[in-house]
Amino acid sequence: MDDLSLERIEISGPTLASLIQRVSSSPGDVDGLIFGQIHRILPSNLSDDSPADSVASSSSSSGQLVATFTSFLCSGKTVSFYDPIGRVDSRRISSLGVDSPDRLLGWFSARRKSANRPSMRELAVTSSLSSQFHLPIEDLENPNSTTNMASSVFFLLTTPLTDQLIHTHEYRAYQFRSSNHRVEPRSVGIVNIGPAFRGHYGSFSPKSGFPPLICEFRSSAMNEDCDEGSLSAKKQALNDQKEIEALAEGLQVGDLKRLVGAEAANYTGGIEEMYERMLAKVESLASEVEKSSARVYEQENRNRKLRYRIARTGR
């Protein structure tokens, strides 16, 4: 297996937010596994050079490898699937309930109040993991390709050594290179919805599940307190929910899965049109508020003049 190099590592905004929330809610340092896909993306053929030079450059250039971080599995502790010296135990990984071992992209480590650089043990864990697991490279130009790549991605999250008002977490992504036995930093791209990312969603189909959302169940005493809420507050909440559903115009949470896959381009366009209609409604409401405010101001002026006339007549 060749020691291939990644161009960058991409992660969606919701996945990154879910990971940070999971790390923040943990009582201490944690680690876990990350899942995703590796794509080969061909560079653009547009060039200002002559056609001959353009053909030569395009034929000589190979596609860029991009790793997409789609989900994670947090163990809730450290040294969960490896021993204290960094040797990975595949049986421990199986005991964590990994559904898609063929989509294992690497692992992550979250430390508090420490420097944002890999430790010697984290280097050993990444080396051991990449030697035991690998995943296929998806090539749209050559779908029958069977090239595999080691699970060599390491994602590190830390909190600052001192309390910072600017940010609460720092994160970095690394790739382990077996050729020099080192972890090399890789750029991290945050993928969100928008025109600039339609091509990404159009060529992407998720194979691993979304990260689970941890919900805290309230005690019976707290439930009784909630049941004692006023009827008017419940009616107001119901009315607010109806207004939100009216603005959403039939958009359901379950439909968000259509943001990835073949229907992504059409569906993201529909969402953008829905937002445009919502903005138009907001602008219309703002215009009505301005007009009503102007009428109220005019009425106040009339009332002021009437009071002034009545006061003069009374004298």
Short mmCIF file of C-alpha atoms in Angstrom, two decimals:
data_model
loop_
_atom_site.label_atom_id
_atom_site.label_comp_id
_atom_site.label_asym_id
_atom_site.label_seq_id
_atom_site.Cartn_x
_atom_site.Cartn_y
_atom_site.Cartn_z
CA MET A 1 0.00 0.00 0.00
CA ASP A 2 1.45 3.36 -1.07
CA ASP A 3 2.03 6.13 1.44
CA LEU A 4 -0.45 8.54 -0.16
CA SER A 5 -0.76 12.14 0.98
CA LEU A 6 -4.03 13.94 1.70
CA GLU A 7 -4.57 17.42 0.31
CA ARG A 8 -6.98 18.44 3.08
CA ILE A 9 -9.56 17.15 5.53
CA GLU A 10 -13.16 18.36 5.35
CA ILE A 11 -15.82 18.25 8.06
CA SER A 12 -19.36 19.58 8.08
CA GLY A 13 -20.29 22.34 10.50
CA PRO A 14 -22.92 20.26 12.36
CA THR A 15 -20.50 17.35 12.82
CA LEU A 16 -17.80 19.64 14.21
CA ALA A 17 -20.32 21.32 16.53
CA SER A 18 -21.55 17.93 17.74
CA LEU A 19 -17.99 16.80 18.42
CA ILE A 20 -17.14 19.96 20.39
CA GLN A 21 -20.38 19.64 22.38
CA ARG A 22 -19.63 16.00 23.20
CA VAL A 23 -16.11 16.88 24.33
CA SER A 24 -17.31 19.85 26.39
CA SER A 25 -19.96 17.79 28.20
CA SER A 26 -17.50 15.05 29.16
CA PRO A 27 -16.14 15.10 32.73
CA GLY A 28 -12.52 14.81 31.54
CA ASP A 29 -10.25 14.04 28.60
CA VAL A 30 -11.73 11.69 25.99
CA ASP A 31 -10.84 10.00 22.74
CA GLY A 32 -12.70 8.09 20.05
CA LEU A 33 -12.88 7.00 16.44
CA ILE A 34 -13.76 9.07 13.38
CA PHE A 35 -15.42 7.78 10.22
CA GLY A 36 -15.78 9.10 6.71
CA GLN A 37 -14.63 8.74 3.13
CA ILE A 38 -11.66 9.56 0.94
CA HIS A 39 -12.31 11.02 -2.51
CA ARG A 40 -10.02 11.64 -5.42
CA ILE A 41 -10.84 15.06 -6.86
CA LEU A 42 -9.47 15.98 -10.27
CA PRO A 43 -8.04 19.50 -10.62
CA SER A 44 -9.63 22.01 -12.97
CA ASN A 45 -8.56 21.84 -16.62
CA LEU A 46 -8.99 25.59 -17.15
CA SER A 47 -5.70 27.21 -18.11
CA ASP A 48 -4.40 30.40 -19.69
CA ASP A 49 -1.63 28.48 -21.45
CA SER A 50 -1.69 27.11 -24.95
CA PRO A 51 -3.83 24.03 -25.61
CA ALA A 52 -0.76 21.80 -25.92
CA ASP A 53 0.62 22.94 -22.58
CA SER A 54 -2.81 22.58 -20.99
CA VAL A 55 -3.18 18.98 -22.20
CA ALA A 56 0.31 18.13 -21.01
CA SER A 57 -0.26 19.60 -17.58
CA SER A 58 -3.66 17.92 -17.15
CA SER A 59 -2.34 14.54 -18.22
CA SER A 60 0.62 14.75 -15.85
CA SER A 61 -1.38 15.87 -12.82
CA SER A 62 -3.07 13.31 -10.62
CA GLY A 63 -6.19 13.94 -8.59
CA GLN A 64 -6.07 15.38 -5.11
CA LEU A 65 -7.05 13.17 -2.19
CA VAL A 66 -9.58 14.74 0.17
CA ALA A 67 -10.75 13.06 3.37
CA THR A 68 -14.30 13.83 4.53
CA PHE A 69 -15.02 13.49 8.25
CA THR A 70 -18.72 12.50 8.52
CA SER A 71 -19.24 10.97 11.98
CA PHE A 72 -17.49 9.94 15.17
CA LEU A 73 -17.72 7.55 18.09
CA CYS A 74 -16.69 8.95 21.47
CA SER A 75 -15.55 6.45 24.11
CA GLY A 76 -16.12 8.83 27.04
CA LYS A 77 -12.61 8.23 28.39
CA THR A 78 -8.98 7.90 27.33
CA VAL A 79 -6.98 4.74 26.53
CA SER A 80 -10.21 3.17 25.30
CA PHE A 81 -9.07 1.09 22.32
CA TYR A 82 -5.30 1.01 22.91
CA ASP A 83 -2.91 0.27 25.75
CA PRO A 84 -0.87 2.88 27.67
CA ILE A 85 2.05 2.64 25.23
CA GLY A 86 -0.15 3.24 22.18
CA ARG A 87 -0.76 -0.23 20.72
CA VAL A 88 -4.24 -0.50 19.18
CA ASP A 89 -6.35 -3.51 20.16
CA SER A 90 -8.79 -4.42 17.38
CA ARG A 91 -10.94 -6.37 19.87
CA ARG A 92 -11.52 -3.21 21.89
CA ILE A 93 -12.57 -1.40 18.72
CA SER A 94 -15.09 -4.16 18.01
CA SER A 95 -16.41 -3.89 21.58
CA LEU A 96 -17.17 -0.19 20.99
CA GLY A 97 -19.87 -1.21 18.51
CA VAL A 98 -18.26 0.00 15.29
CA ASP A 99 -20.81 -0.48 12.49
CA SER A 100 -18.56 0.41 9.53
CA PRO A 101 -14.94 -0.61 10.14
CA ASP A 102 -14.28 -0.16 6.41
CA ARG A 103 -15.10 3.56 6.87
CA LEU A 104 -12.70 4.10 9.76
CA LEU A 105 -10.87 7.31 8.86
CA GLY A 106 -8.77 7.57 12.01
CA TRP A 107 -9.24 8.73 15.58
CA PHE A 108 -9.47 11.86 17.71
CA SER A 109 -8.17 12.95 21.08
CA ALA A 110 -9.56 15.76 23.25
CA ARG A 111 -7.40 17.23 26.00
CA ARG A 112 -8.04 20.11 28.38
CA LYS A 113 -5.59 22.92 29.13
CA SER A 114 -2.76 21.45 27.10
CA ALA A 115 -0.71 22.41 24.06
CA ASN A 116 -2.28 21.77 20.67
CA ARG A 117 0.36 19.34 19.40
CA PRO A 118 0.43 15.53 19.29
CA SER A 119 2.08 13.64 22.12
CA MET A 120 4.38 10.63 21.73
CA ARG A 121 1.58 8.25 22.73
CA GLU A 122 -0.83 9.84 20.24
CA LEU A 123 1.82 9.37 17.55
CA ALA A 124 2.16 5.70 18.52
CA VAL A 125 -1.64 5.19 18.47
CA THR A 126 -1.93 6.79 15.02
CA SER A 127 0.91 4.64 13.70
CA SER A 128 -0.62 1.45 15.10
CA LEU A 129 -4.11 2.29 13.81
CA SER A 130 -2.88 3.08 10.29
CA SER A 131 -1.02 -0.24 10.14
CA GLN A 132 -4.14 -2.27 10.99
CA PHE A 133 -7.02 -0.48 9.23
CA HIS A 134 -7.55 0.99 5.80
CA LEU A 135 -10.44 2.27 3.67
CA PRO A 136 -11.04 2.50 -0.08
CA ILE A 137 -10.45 5.62 -2.14
CA GLU A 138 -13.55 6.62 -4.11
CA ASP A 139 -12.69 7.81 -7.60
CA LEU A 140 -15.60 9.17 -9.66
CA GLU A 141 -13.56 9.02 -12.86
CA ASN A 142 -12.60 5.39 -12.24
CA PRO A 143 -15.32 3.75 -10.10
CA ASN A 144 -13.82 0.27 -10.55
CA SER A 145 -10.58 1.31 -8.86
CA THR A 146 -9.67 -0.70 -5.76
CA THR A 147 -7.01 1.58 -4.31
CA ASN A 148 -6.95 1.60 -0.52
CA MET A 149 -5.47 4.04 1.96
CA ALA A 150 -4.46 3.61 5.58
CA SER A 151 -6.70 4.99 8.34
CA SER A 152 -4.10 7.63 9.14
CA VAL A 153 -6.11 10.74 10.13
CA PHE A 154 -5.66 12.15 13.63
CA PHE A 155 -7.92 14.97 14.88
CA LEU A 156 -6.75 16.81 18.00
CA LEU A 157 -8.93 19.08 20.13
CA THR A 158 -7.62 21.06 23.09
CA THR A 159 -8.68 23.89 25.36
CA PRO A 160 -6.35 26.85 26.03
CA LEU A 161 -3.87 26.72 28.90
CA THR A 162 -5.48 29.86 30.34
CA ASP A 163 -9.06 31.06 30.21
CA GLN A 164 -9.67 32.81 26.91
CA LEU A 165 -12.56 35.08 26.06
CA ILE A 166 -11.97 34.78 22.31
CA HIS A 167 -12.32 31.03 21.87
CA THR A 168 -12.86 27.93 23.98
CA HIS A 169 -11.42 25.17 21.78
CA GLU A 170 -8.59 24.64 19.33
CA TYR A 171 -8.52 21.85 16.78
CA ARG A 172 -6.04 20.53 14.27
CA ALA A 173 -5.95 17.64 11.84
CA TYR A 174 -2.94 15.48 11.08
CA GLN A 175 -2.04 12.62 8.77
CA PHE A 176 0.41 9.89 9.72
CA ARG A 177 3.07 9.23 7.06
CA SER A 178 4.66 5.81 7.29
CA SER A 179 7.55 6.88 5.06
CA ASN A 180 9.04 9.13 7.73
CA HIS A 181 7.03 7.89 10.75
CA ARG A 182 5.67 11.37 11.48
CA VAL A 183 2.30 13.09 11.68
CA GLU A 184 1.99 16.00 9.28
CA PRO A 185 -0.58 18.81 9.74
CA ARG A 186 -3.36 19.08 7.17
CA SER A 187 -5.71 21.96 6.47
CA VAL A 188 -9.27 21.60 7.76
CA GLY A 189 -12.19 22.78 5.62
CA ILE A 190 -15.61 23.40 7.19
CA VAL A 191 -18.25 22.32 4.68
CA ASN A 192 -21.62 24.09 4.90
CA ILE A 193 -24.69 24.57 2.72
CA GLY A 194 -24.35 27.09 -0.07
CA PRO A 195 -23.54 27.59 -3.75
CA ALA A 196 -19.82 27.07 -3.17
CA PHE A 197 -20.40 23.56 -1.79
CA ARG A 198 -23.06 22.20 -4.16
CA GLY A 199 -20.49 20.22 -6.09
CA HIS A 200 -19.25 18.61 -2.90
CA TYR A 201 -22.71 17.48 -1.80
CA GLY A 202 -23.60 16.37 -5.30
CA SER A 203 -20.68 13.92 -5.47
CA PHE A 204 -20.95 12.67 -1.89
CA SER A 205 -22.99 9.80 -0.54
CA PRO A 206 -22.73 8.99 3.20
CA LYS A 207 -21.90 5.42 4.18
CA SER A 208 -21.59 5.85 7.95
CA GLY A 209 -24.25 6.97 10.38
CA PHE A 210 -24.61 10.44 11.79
CA PRO A 211 -23.31 10.95 15.35
CA PRO A 212 -25.87 10.20 18.07
CA LEU A 213 -27.31 13.07 20.06
CA ILE A 214 -27.04 12.52 23.80
CA CYS A 215 -30.28 13.50 25.56
CA GLU A 216 -30.53 13.91 29.32
CA PHE A 217 -33.73 12.55 30.85
CA ARG A 218 -35.29 14.68 33.55
CA SER A 219 -36.36 13.28 36.89
CA SER A 220 -40.02 12.81 37.80
CA ALA A 221 -39.92 15.83 40.13
CA MET A 222 -38.70 18.04 37.29
CA ASN A 223 -41.40 16.65 35.02
CA GLU A 224 -44.05 17.56 37.59
CA ASP A 225 -42.71 21.11 37.71
CA CYS A 226 -42.90 21.32 33.94
CA ASP A 227 -46.49 20.06 33.95
CA GLU A 228 -47.47 22.93 36.23
CA GLY A 229 -46.73 25.51 33.54
CA SER A 230 -49.47 27.96 32.76
CA LEU A 231 -51.96 27.20 30.03
CA SER A 232 -51.33 30.54 28.39
CA ALA A 233 -47.62 29.79 28.03
CA LYS A 234 -48.42 26.46 26.37
CA LYS A 235 -50.85 28.14 23.98
CA GLN A 236 -48.25 30.75 23.12
CA ALA A 237 -45.65 28.04 22.44
CA LEU A 238 -48.16 26.20 20.23
CA ASN A 239 -48.90 29.37 18.26
CA ASP A 240 -45.19 30.06 17.84
CA GLN A 241 -44.65 26.52 16.56
CA LYS A 242 -47.49 26.92 14.04
CA GLU A 243 -45.96 30.16 12.77
CA ILE A 244 -42.57 28.48 12.34
CA GLU A 245 -44.15 25.55 10.47
CA ALA A 246 -46.00 28.00 8.23
CA LEU A 247 -42.73 29.70 7.34
CA ALA A 248 -40.99 26.36 6.74
CA GLU A 249 -43.74 25.44 4.23
CA GLY A 250 -43.61 21.69 4.70
CA LEU A 251 -39.88 21.29 5.32
CA GLN A 252 -39.33 18.39 7.72
CA VAL A 253 -36.22 17.56 9.75
CA GLY A 254 -36.11 14.13 8.14
CA ASP A 255 -35.71 15.74 4.73
CA LEU A 256 -32.26 17.03 5.71
CA LYS A 257 -30.78 13.69 4.64
CA ARG A 258 -31.44 14.79 1.07
CA LEU A 259 -28.73 17.44 1.49
CA VAL A 260 -26.22 14.75 0.54
CA GLY A 261 -26.32 12.48 -2.46
CA ALA A 262 -27.67 12.79 -5.96
CA GLU A 263 -30.60 15.07 -5.02
CA ALA A 264 -28.40 17.56 -3.16
CA ALA A 265 -28.14 20.14 -5.96
CA ASN A 266 -31.91 20.39 -6.49
CA TYR A 267 -32.75 20.21 -2.79
CA THR A 268 -30.29 22.90 -1.70
CA GLY A 269 -31.72 25.12 -4.41
CA GLY A 270 -35.20 24.54 -3.01
CA ILE A 271 -34.04 25.43 0.50
CA GLU A 272 -32.48 28.64 -0.78
CA GLU A 273 -35.75 29.53 -2.54
CA MET A 274 -37.62 28.88 0.72
CA TYR A 275 -35.27 31.22 2.57
CA GLU A 276 -35.79 33.87 -0.11
CA ARG A 277 -39.56 33.61 0.35
CA MET A 278 -39.13 33.85 4.11
CA LEU A 279 -36.98 36.96 3.70
CA ALA A 280 -39.60 38.45 1.41
CA LYS A 281 -42.24 37.84 4.08
CA VAL A 282 -40.03 39.44 6.71
CA GLU A 283 -39.47 42.48 4.48
CA SER A 284 -43.22 42.72 3.88
CA LEU A 285 -43.88 42.59 7.62
CA ALA A 286 -41.22 45.23 8.21
CA SER A 287 -42.85 47.47 5.63
CA GLU A 288 -46.26 47.02 7.28
CA VAL A 289 -44.76 47.85 10.68
CA GLU A 290 -43.23 51.02 9.27
CA LYS A 291 -46.55 52.08 7.76
CA SER A 292 -48.46 51.34 10.96
CA SER A 293 -45.84 53.26 12.97
CA ALA A 294 -46.28 56.23 10.66
CA ARG A 295 -50.07 56.11 11.13
CA VAL A 296 -49.65 55.89 14.90
CA TYR A 297 -47.32 58.89 14.82
CA GLU A 298 -49.83 60.87 12.74
CA GLN A 299 -52.64 59.96 15.15
CA GLU A 300 -50.52 61.08 18.10
CA ASN A 301 -49.95 64.44 16.38
CA ARG A 302 -53.71 64.85 15.84
CA ASN A 303 -54.41 64.00 19.48
CA ARG A 304 -51.78 66.49 20.62
CA LYS A 305 -53.35 69.26 18.51
CA LEU A 306 -56.82 68.42 19.83
CA ARG A 307 -55.61 68.55 23.42
CA TYR A 308 -53.96 71.89 22.70
CA ARG A 309 -57.20 73.32 21.21
CA ILE A 310 -59.29 72.03 24.13
CA ALA A 311 -56.85 73.55 26.57
CA ARG A 312 -57.05 76.96 24.82
CA THR A 313 -60.86 76.79 24.65
CA GLY A 314 -61.03 76.05 28.38
CA ARG A 315 -59.08 79.21 29.16
#
